[in-house]
PDB file of C-alpha atoms in Angstrom:
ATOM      1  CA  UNK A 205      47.234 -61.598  45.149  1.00  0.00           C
ATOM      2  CA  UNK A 206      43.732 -61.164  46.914  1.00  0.00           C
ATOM      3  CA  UNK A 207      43.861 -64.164  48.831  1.00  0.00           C
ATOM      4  CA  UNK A 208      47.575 -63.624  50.044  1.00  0.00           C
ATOM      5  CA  UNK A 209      47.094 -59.481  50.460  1.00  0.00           C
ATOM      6  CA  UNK A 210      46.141 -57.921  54.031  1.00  0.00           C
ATOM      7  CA  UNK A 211      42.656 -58.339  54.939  1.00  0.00           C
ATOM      8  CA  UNK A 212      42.732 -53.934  54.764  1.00  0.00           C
ATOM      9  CA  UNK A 213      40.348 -53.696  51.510  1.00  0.00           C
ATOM     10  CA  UNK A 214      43.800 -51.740  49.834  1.00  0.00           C
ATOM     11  CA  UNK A 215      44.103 -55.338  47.419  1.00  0.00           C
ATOM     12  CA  UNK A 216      40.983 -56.032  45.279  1.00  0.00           C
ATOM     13  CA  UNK A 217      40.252 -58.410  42.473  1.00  0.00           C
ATOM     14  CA  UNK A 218      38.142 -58.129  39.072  1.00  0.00           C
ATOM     15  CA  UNK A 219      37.100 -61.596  39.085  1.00  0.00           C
ATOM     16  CA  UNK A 220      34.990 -64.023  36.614  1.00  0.00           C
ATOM     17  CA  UNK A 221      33.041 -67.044  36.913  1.00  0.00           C
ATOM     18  CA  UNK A 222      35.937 -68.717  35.045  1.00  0.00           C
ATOM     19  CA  UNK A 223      38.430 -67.795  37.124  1.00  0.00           C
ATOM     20  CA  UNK A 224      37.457 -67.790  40.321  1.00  0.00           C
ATOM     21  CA  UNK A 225      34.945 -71.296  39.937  1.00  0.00           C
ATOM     22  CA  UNK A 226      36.067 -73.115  37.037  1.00  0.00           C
ATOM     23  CA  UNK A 227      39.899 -72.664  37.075  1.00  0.00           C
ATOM     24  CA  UNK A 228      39.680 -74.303  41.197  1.00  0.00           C
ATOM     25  CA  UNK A 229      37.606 -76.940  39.776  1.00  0.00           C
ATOM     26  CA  UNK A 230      39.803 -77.793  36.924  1.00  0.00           C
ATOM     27  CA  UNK A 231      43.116 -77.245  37.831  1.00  0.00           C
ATOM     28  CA  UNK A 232      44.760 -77.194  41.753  1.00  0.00           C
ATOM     29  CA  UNK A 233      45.127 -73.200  42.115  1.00  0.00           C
ATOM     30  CA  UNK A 234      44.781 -73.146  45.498  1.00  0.00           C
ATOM     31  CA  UNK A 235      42.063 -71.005  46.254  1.00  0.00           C
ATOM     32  CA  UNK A 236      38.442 -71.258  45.409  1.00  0.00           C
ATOM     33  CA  UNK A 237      35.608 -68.368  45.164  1.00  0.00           C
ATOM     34  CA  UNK A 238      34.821 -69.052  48.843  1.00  0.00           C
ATOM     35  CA  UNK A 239      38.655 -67.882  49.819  1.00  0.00           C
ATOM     36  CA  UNK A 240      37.695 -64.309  48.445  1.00  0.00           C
ATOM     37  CA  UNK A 241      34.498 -61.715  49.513  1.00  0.00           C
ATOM     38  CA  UNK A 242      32.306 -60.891  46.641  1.00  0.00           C
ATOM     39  CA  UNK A 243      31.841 -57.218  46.504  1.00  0.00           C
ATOM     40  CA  UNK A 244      29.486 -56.833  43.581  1.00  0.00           C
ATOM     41  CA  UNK A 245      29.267 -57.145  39.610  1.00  0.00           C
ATOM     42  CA  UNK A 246      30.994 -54.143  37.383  1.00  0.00           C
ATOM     43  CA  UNK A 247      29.758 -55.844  34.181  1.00  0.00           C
ATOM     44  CA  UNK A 248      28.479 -58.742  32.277  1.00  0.00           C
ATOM     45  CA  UNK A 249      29.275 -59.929  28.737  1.00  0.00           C
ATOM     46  CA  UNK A 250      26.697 -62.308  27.459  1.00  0.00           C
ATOM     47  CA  UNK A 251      27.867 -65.380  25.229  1.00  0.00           C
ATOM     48  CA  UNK A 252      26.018 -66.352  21.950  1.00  0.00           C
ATOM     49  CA  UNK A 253      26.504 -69.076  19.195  1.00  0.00           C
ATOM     50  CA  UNK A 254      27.070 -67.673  15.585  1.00  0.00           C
ATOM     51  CA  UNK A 255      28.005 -69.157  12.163  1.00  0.00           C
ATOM     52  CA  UNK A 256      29.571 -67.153   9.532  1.00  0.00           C
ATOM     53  CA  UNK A 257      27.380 -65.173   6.506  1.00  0.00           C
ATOM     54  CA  UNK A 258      28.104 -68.464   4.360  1.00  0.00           C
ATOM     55  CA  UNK A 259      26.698 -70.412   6.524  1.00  0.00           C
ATOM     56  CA  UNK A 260      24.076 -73.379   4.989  1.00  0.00           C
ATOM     57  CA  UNK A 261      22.763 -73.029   8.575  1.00  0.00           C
ATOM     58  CA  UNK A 262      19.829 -70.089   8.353  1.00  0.00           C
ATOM     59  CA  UNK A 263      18.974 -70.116  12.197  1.00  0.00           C
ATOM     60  CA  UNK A 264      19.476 -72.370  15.930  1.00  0.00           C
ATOM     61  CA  UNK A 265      17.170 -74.551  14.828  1.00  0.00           C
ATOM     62  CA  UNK A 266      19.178 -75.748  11.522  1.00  0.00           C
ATOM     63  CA  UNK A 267      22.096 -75.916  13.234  1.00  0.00           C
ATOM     64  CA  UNK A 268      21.047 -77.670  16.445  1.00  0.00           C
ATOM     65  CA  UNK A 269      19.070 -80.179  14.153  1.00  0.00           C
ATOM     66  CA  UNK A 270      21.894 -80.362  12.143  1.00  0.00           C
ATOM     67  CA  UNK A 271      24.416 -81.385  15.161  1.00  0.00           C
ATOM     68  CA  UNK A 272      21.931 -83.959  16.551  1.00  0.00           C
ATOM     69  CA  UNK A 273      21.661 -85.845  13.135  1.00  0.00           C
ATOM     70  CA  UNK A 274      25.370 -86.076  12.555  1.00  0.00           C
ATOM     71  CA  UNK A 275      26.903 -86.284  16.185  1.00  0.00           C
ATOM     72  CA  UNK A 276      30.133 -84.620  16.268  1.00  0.00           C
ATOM     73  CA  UNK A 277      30.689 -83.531  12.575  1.00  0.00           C
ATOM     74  CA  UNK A 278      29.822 -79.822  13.425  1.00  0.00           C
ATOM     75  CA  UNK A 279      33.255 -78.023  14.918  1.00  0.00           C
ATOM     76  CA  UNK A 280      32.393 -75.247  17.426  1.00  0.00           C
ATOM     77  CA  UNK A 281      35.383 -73.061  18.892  1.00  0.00           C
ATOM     78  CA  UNK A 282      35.088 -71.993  22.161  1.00  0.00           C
ATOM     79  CA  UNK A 283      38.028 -69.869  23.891  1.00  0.00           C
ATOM     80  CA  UNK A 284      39.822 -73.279  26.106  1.00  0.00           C
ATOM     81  CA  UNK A 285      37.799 -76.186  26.735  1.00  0.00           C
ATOM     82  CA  UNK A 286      37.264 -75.457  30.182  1.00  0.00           C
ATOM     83  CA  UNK A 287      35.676 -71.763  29.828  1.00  0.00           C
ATOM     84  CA  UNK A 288      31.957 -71.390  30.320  1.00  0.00           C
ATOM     85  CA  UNK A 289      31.396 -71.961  26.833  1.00  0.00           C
ATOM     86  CA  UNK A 290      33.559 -75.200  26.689  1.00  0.00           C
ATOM     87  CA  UNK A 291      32.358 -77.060  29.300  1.00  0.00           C
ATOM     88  CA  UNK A 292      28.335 -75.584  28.042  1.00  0.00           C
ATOM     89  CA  UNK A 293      28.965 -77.389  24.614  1.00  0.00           C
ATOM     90  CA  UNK A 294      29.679 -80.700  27.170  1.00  0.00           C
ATOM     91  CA  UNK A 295      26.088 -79.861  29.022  1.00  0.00           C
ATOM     92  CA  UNK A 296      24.806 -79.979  25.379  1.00  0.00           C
ATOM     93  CA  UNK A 297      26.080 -83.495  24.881  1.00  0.00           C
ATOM     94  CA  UNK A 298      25.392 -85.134  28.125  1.00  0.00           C
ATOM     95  CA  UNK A 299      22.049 -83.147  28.549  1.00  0.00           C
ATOM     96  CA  UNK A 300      20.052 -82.451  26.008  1.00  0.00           C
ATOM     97  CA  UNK A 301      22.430 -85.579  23.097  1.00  0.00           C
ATOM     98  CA  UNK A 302      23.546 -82.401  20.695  1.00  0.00           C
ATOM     99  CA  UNK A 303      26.776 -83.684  20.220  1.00  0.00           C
ATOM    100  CA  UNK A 304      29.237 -80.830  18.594  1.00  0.00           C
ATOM    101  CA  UNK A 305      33.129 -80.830  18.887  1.00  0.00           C
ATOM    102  CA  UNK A 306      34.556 -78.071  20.936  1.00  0.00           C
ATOM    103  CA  UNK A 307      37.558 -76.611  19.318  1.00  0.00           C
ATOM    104  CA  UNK A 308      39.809 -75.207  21.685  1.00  0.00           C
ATOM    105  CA  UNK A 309      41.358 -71.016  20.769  1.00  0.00           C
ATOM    106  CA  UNK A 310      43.146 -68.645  22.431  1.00  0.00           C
ATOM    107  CA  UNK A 311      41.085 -65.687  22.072  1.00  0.00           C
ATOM    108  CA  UNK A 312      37.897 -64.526  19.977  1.00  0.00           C
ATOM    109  CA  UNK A 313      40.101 -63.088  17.400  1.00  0.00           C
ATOM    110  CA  UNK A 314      41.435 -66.445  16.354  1.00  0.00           C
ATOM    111  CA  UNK A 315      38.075 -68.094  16.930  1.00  0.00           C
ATOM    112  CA  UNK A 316      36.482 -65.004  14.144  1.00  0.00           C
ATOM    113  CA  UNK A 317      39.048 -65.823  11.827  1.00  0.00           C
ATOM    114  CA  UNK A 318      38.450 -69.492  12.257  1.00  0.00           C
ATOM    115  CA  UNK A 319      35.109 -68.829  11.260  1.00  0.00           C
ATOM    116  CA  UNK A 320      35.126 -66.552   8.794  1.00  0.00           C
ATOM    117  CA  UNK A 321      38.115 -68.920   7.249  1.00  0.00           C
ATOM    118  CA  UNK A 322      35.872 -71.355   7.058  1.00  0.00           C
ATOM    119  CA  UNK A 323      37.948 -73.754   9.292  1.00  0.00           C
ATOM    120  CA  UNK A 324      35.102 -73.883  11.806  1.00  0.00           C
ATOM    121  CA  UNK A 325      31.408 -74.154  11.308  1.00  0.00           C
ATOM    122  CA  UNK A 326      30.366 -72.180  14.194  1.00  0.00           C
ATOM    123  CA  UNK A 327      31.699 -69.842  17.715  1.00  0.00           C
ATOM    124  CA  UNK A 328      30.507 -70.101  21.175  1.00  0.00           C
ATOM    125  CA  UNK A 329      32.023 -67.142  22.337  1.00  0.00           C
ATOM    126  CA  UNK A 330      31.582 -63.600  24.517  1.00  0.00           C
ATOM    127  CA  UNK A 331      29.425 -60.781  22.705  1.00  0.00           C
ATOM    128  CA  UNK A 332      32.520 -58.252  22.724  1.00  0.00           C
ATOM    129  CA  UNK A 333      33.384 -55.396  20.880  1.00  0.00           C
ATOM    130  CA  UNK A 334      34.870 -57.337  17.783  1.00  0.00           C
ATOM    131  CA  UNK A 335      32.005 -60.170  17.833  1.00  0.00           C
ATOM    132  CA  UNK A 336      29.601 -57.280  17.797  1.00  0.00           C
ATOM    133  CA  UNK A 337      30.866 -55.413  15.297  1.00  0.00           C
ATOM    134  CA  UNK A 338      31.601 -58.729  12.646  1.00  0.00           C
ATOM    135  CA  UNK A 339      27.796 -59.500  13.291  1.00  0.00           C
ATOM    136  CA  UNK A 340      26.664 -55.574  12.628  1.00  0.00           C
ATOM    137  CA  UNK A 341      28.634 -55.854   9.841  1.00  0.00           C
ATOM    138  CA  UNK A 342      26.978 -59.015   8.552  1.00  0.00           C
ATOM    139  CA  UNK A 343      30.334 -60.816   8.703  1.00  0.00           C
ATOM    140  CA  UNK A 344      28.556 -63.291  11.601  1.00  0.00           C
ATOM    141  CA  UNK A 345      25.298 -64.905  11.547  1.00  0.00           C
ATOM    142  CA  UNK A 346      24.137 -64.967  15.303  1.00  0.00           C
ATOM    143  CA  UNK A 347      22.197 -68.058  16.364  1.00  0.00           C
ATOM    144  CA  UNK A 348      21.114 -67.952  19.797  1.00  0.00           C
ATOM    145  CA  UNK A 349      22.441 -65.991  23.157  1.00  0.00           C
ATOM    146  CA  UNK A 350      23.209 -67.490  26.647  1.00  0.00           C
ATOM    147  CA  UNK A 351      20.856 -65.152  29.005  1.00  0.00           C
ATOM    148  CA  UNK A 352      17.648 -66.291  30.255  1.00  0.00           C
ATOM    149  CA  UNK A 353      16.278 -63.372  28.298  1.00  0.00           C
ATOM    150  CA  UNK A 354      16.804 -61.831  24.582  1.00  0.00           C
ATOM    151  CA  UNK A 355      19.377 -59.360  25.052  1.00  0.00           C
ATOM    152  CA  UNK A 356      17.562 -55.855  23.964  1.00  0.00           C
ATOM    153  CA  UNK A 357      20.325 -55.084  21.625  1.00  0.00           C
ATOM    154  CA  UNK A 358      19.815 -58.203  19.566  1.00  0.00           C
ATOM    155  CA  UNK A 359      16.102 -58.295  19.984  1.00  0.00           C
ATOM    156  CA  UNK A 360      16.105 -60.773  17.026  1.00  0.00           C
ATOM    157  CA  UNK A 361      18.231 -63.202  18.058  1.00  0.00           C
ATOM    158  CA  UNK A 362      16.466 -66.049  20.336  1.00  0.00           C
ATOM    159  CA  UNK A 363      18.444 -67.572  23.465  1.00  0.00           C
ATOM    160  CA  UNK A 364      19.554 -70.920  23.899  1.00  0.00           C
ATOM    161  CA  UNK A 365      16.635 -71.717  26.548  1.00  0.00           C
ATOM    162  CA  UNK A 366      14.371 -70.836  23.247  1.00  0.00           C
ATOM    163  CA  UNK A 367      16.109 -73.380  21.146  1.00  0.00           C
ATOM    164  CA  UNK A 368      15.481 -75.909  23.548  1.00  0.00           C
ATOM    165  CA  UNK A 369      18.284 -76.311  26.186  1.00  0.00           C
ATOM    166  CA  UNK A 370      16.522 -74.830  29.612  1.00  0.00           C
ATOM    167  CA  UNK A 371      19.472 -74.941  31.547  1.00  0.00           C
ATOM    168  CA  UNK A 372      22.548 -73.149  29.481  1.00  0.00           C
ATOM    169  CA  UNK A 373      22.196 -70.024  30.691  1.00  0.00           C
ATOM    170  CA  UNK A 374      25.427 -69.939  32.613  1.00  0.00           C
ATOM    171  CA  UNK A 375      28.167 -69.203  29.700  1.00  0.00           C
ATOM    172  CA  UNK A 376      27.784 -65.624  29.962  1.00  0.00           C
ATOM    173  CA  UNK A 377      31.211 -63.621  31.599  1.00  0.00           C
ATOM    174  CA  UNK A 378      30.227 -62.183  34.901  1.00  0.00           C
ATOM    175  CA  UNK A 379      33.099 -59.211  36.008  1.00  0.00           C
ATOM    176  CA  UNK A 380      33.059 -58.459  39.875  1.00  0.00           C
ATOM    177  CA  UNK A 381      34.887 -57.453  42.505  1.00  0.00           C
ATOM    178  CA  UNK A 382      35.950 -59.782  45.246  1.00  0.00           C
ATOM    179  CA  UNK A 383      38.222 -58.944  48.658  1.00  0.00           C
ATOM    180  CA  UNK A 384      40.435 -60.917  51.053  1.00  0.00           C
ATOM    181  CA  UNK A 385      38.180 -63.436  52.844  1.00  0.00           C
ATOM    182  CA  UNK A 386      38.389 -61.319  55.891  1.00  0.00           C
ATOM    183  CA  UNK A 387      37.986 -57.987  55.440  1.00  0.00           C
ATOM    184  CA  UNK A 388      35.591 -55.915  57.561  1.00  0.00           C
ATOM    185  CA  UNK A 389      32.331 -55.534  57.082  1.00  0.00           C
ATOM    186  CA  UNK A 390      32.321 -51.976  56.567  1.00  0.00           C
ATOM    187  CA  UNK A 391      35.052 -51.837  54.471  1.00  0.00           C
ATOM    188  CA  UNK A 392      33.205 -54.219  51.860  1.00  0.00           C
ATOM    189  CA  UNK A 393      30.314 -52.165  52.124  1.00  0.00           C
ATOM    190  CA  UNK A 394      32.057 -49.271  51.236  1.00  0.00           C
ATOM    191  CA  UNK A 395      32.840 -50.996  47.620  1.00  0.00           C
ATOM    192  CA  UNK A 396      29.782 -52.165  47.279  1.00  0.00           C
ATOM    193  CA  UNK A 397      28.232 -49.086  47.401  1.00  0.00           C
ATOM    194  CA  UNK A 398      30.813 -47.589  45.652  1.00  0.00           C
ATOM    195  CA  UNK A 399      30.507 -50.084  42.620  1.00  0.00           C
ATOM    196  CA  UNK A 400      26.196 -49.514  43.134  1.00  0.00           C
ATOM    197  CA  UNK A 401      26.907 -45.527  42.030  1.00  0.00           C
ATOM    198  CA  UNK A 402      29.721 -46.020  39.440  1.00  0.00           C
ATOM    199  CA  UNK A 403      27.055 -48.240  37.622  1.00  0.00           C
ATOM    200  CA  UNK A 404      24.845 -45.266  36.992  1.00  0.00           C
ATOM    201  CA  UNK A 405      27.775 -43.118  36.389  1.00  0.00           C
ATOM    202  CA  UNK A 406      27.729 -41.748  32.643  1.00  0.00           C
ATOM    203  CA  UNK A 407      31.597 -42.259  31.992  1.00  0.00           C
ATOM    204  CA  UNK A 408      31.520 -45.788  33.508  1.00  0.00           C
ATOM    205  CA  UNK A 409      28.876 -46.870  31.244  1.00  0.00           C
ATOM    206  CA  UNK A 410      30.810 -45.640  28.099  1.00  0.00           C
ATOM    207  CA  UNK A 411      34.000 -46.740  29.292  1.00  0.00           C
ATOM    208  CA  UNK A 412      32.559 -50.188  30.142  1.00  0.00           C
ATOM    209  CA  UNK A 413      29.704 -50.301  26.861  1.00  0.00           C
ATOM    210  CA  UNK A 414      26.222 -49.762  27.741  1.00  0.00           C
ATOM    211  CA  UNK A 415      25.217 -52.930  26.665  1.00  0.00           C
ATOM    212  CA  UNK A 416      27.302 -54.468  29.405  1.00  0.00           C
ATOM    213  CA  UNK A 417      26.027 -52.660  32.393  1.00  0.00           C
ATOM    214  CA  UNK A 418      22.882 -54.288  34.197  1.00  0.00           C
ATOM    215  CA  UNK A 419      19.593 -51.892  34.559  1.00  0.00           C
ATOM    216  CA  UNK A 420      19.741 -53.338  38.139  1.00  0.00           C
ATOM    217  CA  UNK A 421      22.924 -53.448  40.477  1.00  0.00           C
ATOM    218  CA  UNK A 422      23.758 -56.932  41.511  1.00  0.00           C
ATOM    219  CA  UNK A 423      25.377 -56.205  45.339  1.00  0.00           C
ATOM    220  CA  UNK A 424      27.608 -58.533  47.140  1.00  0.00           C
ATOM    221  CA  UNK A 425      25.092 -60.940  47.723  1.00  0.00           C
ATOM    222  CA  UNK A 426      23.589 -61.262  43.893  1.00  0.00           C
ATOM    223  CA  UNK A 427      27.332 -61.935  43.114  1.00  0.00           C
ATOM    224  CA  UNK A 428      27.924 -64.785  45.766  1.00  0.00           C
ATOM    225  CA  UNK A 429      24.858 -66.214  44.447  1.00  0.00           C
ATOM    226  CA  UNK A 430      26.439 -66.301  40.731  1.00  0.00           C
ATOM    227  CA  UNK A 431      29.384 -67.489  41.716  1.00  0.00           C
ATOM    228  CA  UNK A 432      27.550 -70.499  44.051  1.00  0.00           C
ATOM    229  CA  UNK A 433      25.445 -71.608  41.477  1.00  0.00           C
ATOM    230  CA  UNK A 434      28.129 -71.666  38.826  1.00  0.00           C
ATOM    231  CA  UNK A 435      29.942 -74.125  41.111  1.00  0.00           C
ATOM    232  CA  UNK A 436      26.702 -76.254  41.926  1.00  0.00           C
ATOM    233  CA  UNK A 437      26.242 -76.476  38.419  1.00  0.00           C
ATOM    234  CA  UNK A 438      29.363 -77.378  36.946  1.00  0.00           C
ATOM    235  CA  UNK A 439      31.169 -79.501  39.480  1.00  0.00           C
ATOM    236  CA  UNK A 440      29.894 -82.597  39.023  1.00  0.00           C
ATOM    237  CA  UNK A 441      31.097 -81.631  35.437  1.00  0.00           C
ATOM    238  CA  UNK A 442      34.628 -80.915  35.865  1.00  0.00           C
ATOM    239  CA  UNK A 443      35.461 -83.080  38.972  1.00  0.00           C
ATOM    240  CA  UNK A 444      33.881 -86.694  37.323  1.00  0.00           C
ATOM    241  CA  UNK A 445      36.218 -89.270  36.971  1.00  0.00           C
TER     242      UNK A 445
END
């Protein structure tokens, strides 16, 4: 719909990471992040590893240890194998020779019950509402988080770059806004710096969830540089023969 609308700024779309990168990469869509303008990011919904409260596995390094000595015995479900999280677990492997098998869901209310049913031994999947409450609720065990920094919110819960693997940082959902290719400058710049004061705006942040809005804006061009190393990084992933 963005790619095909009028170049007026009347048509825009919220875009992800997934969507607009990995979906092109995987699949022929017919459009790629580079056929839309990046206006800037709404919000951002970290990723993090948990096990259930039954777990044997006590913390990331148990687990991780745990996958390395018995390669592909631990089941992880992500939410489609080629999500962020999917193709991460496949960086784990080929990277870092943690070798855990990806279990394919539909959303992160199958993958919880999964888990908590004992049918899976761990989740690679978005810090939403539900995920946060089943781990405030003791329900989850969280093991590590995908930002390059400890999330404030779970101040106890290391990231993946402290367990070891430097470079998954990437799983995280990144929401933005993106244009048709061509539309005017100053029409783009309009939403930019409309999206730059609706992230300070009081009934954004609690529609959205504080714990989803950055401290710092990222404008058009922080977004294009997501979205460019996203595809640097996992294209010679998805498009190997």
């Amino acid at each position: 719909e963005v790619i095909t609308s009028a170049p007026d700024g009347h048509t825009s779309g919220l875009i992800t990471g997934g969507s607009a990168v990995l979906a092109p990469l995987a699949n022929d869509v017919g459009y790629t992040h580079e056929d839309m303008t990046p206006l800037g990011v709404l919000s951002e919904v970290p990723s993090l590893i948990a096990v259930g409260k039954n777990s044997p596995y006590k913390n990331a390094d148990q687990f991780f240890k745990a996958a390395q000595k018995n390669p592909g015995e631990l089941n992880v479900a992500v939410p489609g194998a080629s999500t962020m999280q999917g193709v991460e677990l496949d960086r784990l492997a080929k990277q870092y020779n943690v070798d855990v098998t990806a279990v394919p869901f539909d959303s992160s209310a199958e993958m919880t019950t999964a888990l908590l049913g004992n049918n899976v031994d761990a989740v690679f999947v978005s810090l939403a509402d539900d995920v946060v409450q089943a781990i405030d609720d003791g329900r989850m065990r969280p093991l590590a988080v995908s930002p390059e920094q400890r999330l404030t919110w779970l101040p106890d819960v290391p990231t993946l770059r402290e367990a070891g693997f430097e470079n998954l940082t990437l799983s995280g959902s990144t929401y933005g806004l993106t244009a048709h290719k061509d539309v005017p400058e100053e029409i783009a710049s309009r939403y930019e710096q409309a999206l730059k004061v609706a992230n300070k705006d009081p009934r954004l942040i609690k529609a959205v969830g504080e714990h989803y809005i950055r401290d710092e804006f990222c404008d058009a061009a922080c977004f294009t540089r997501i979205l460019d190393e996203t595809r640097s990084t996992y294209a010679p992933i998805l498009t190997e023969e």
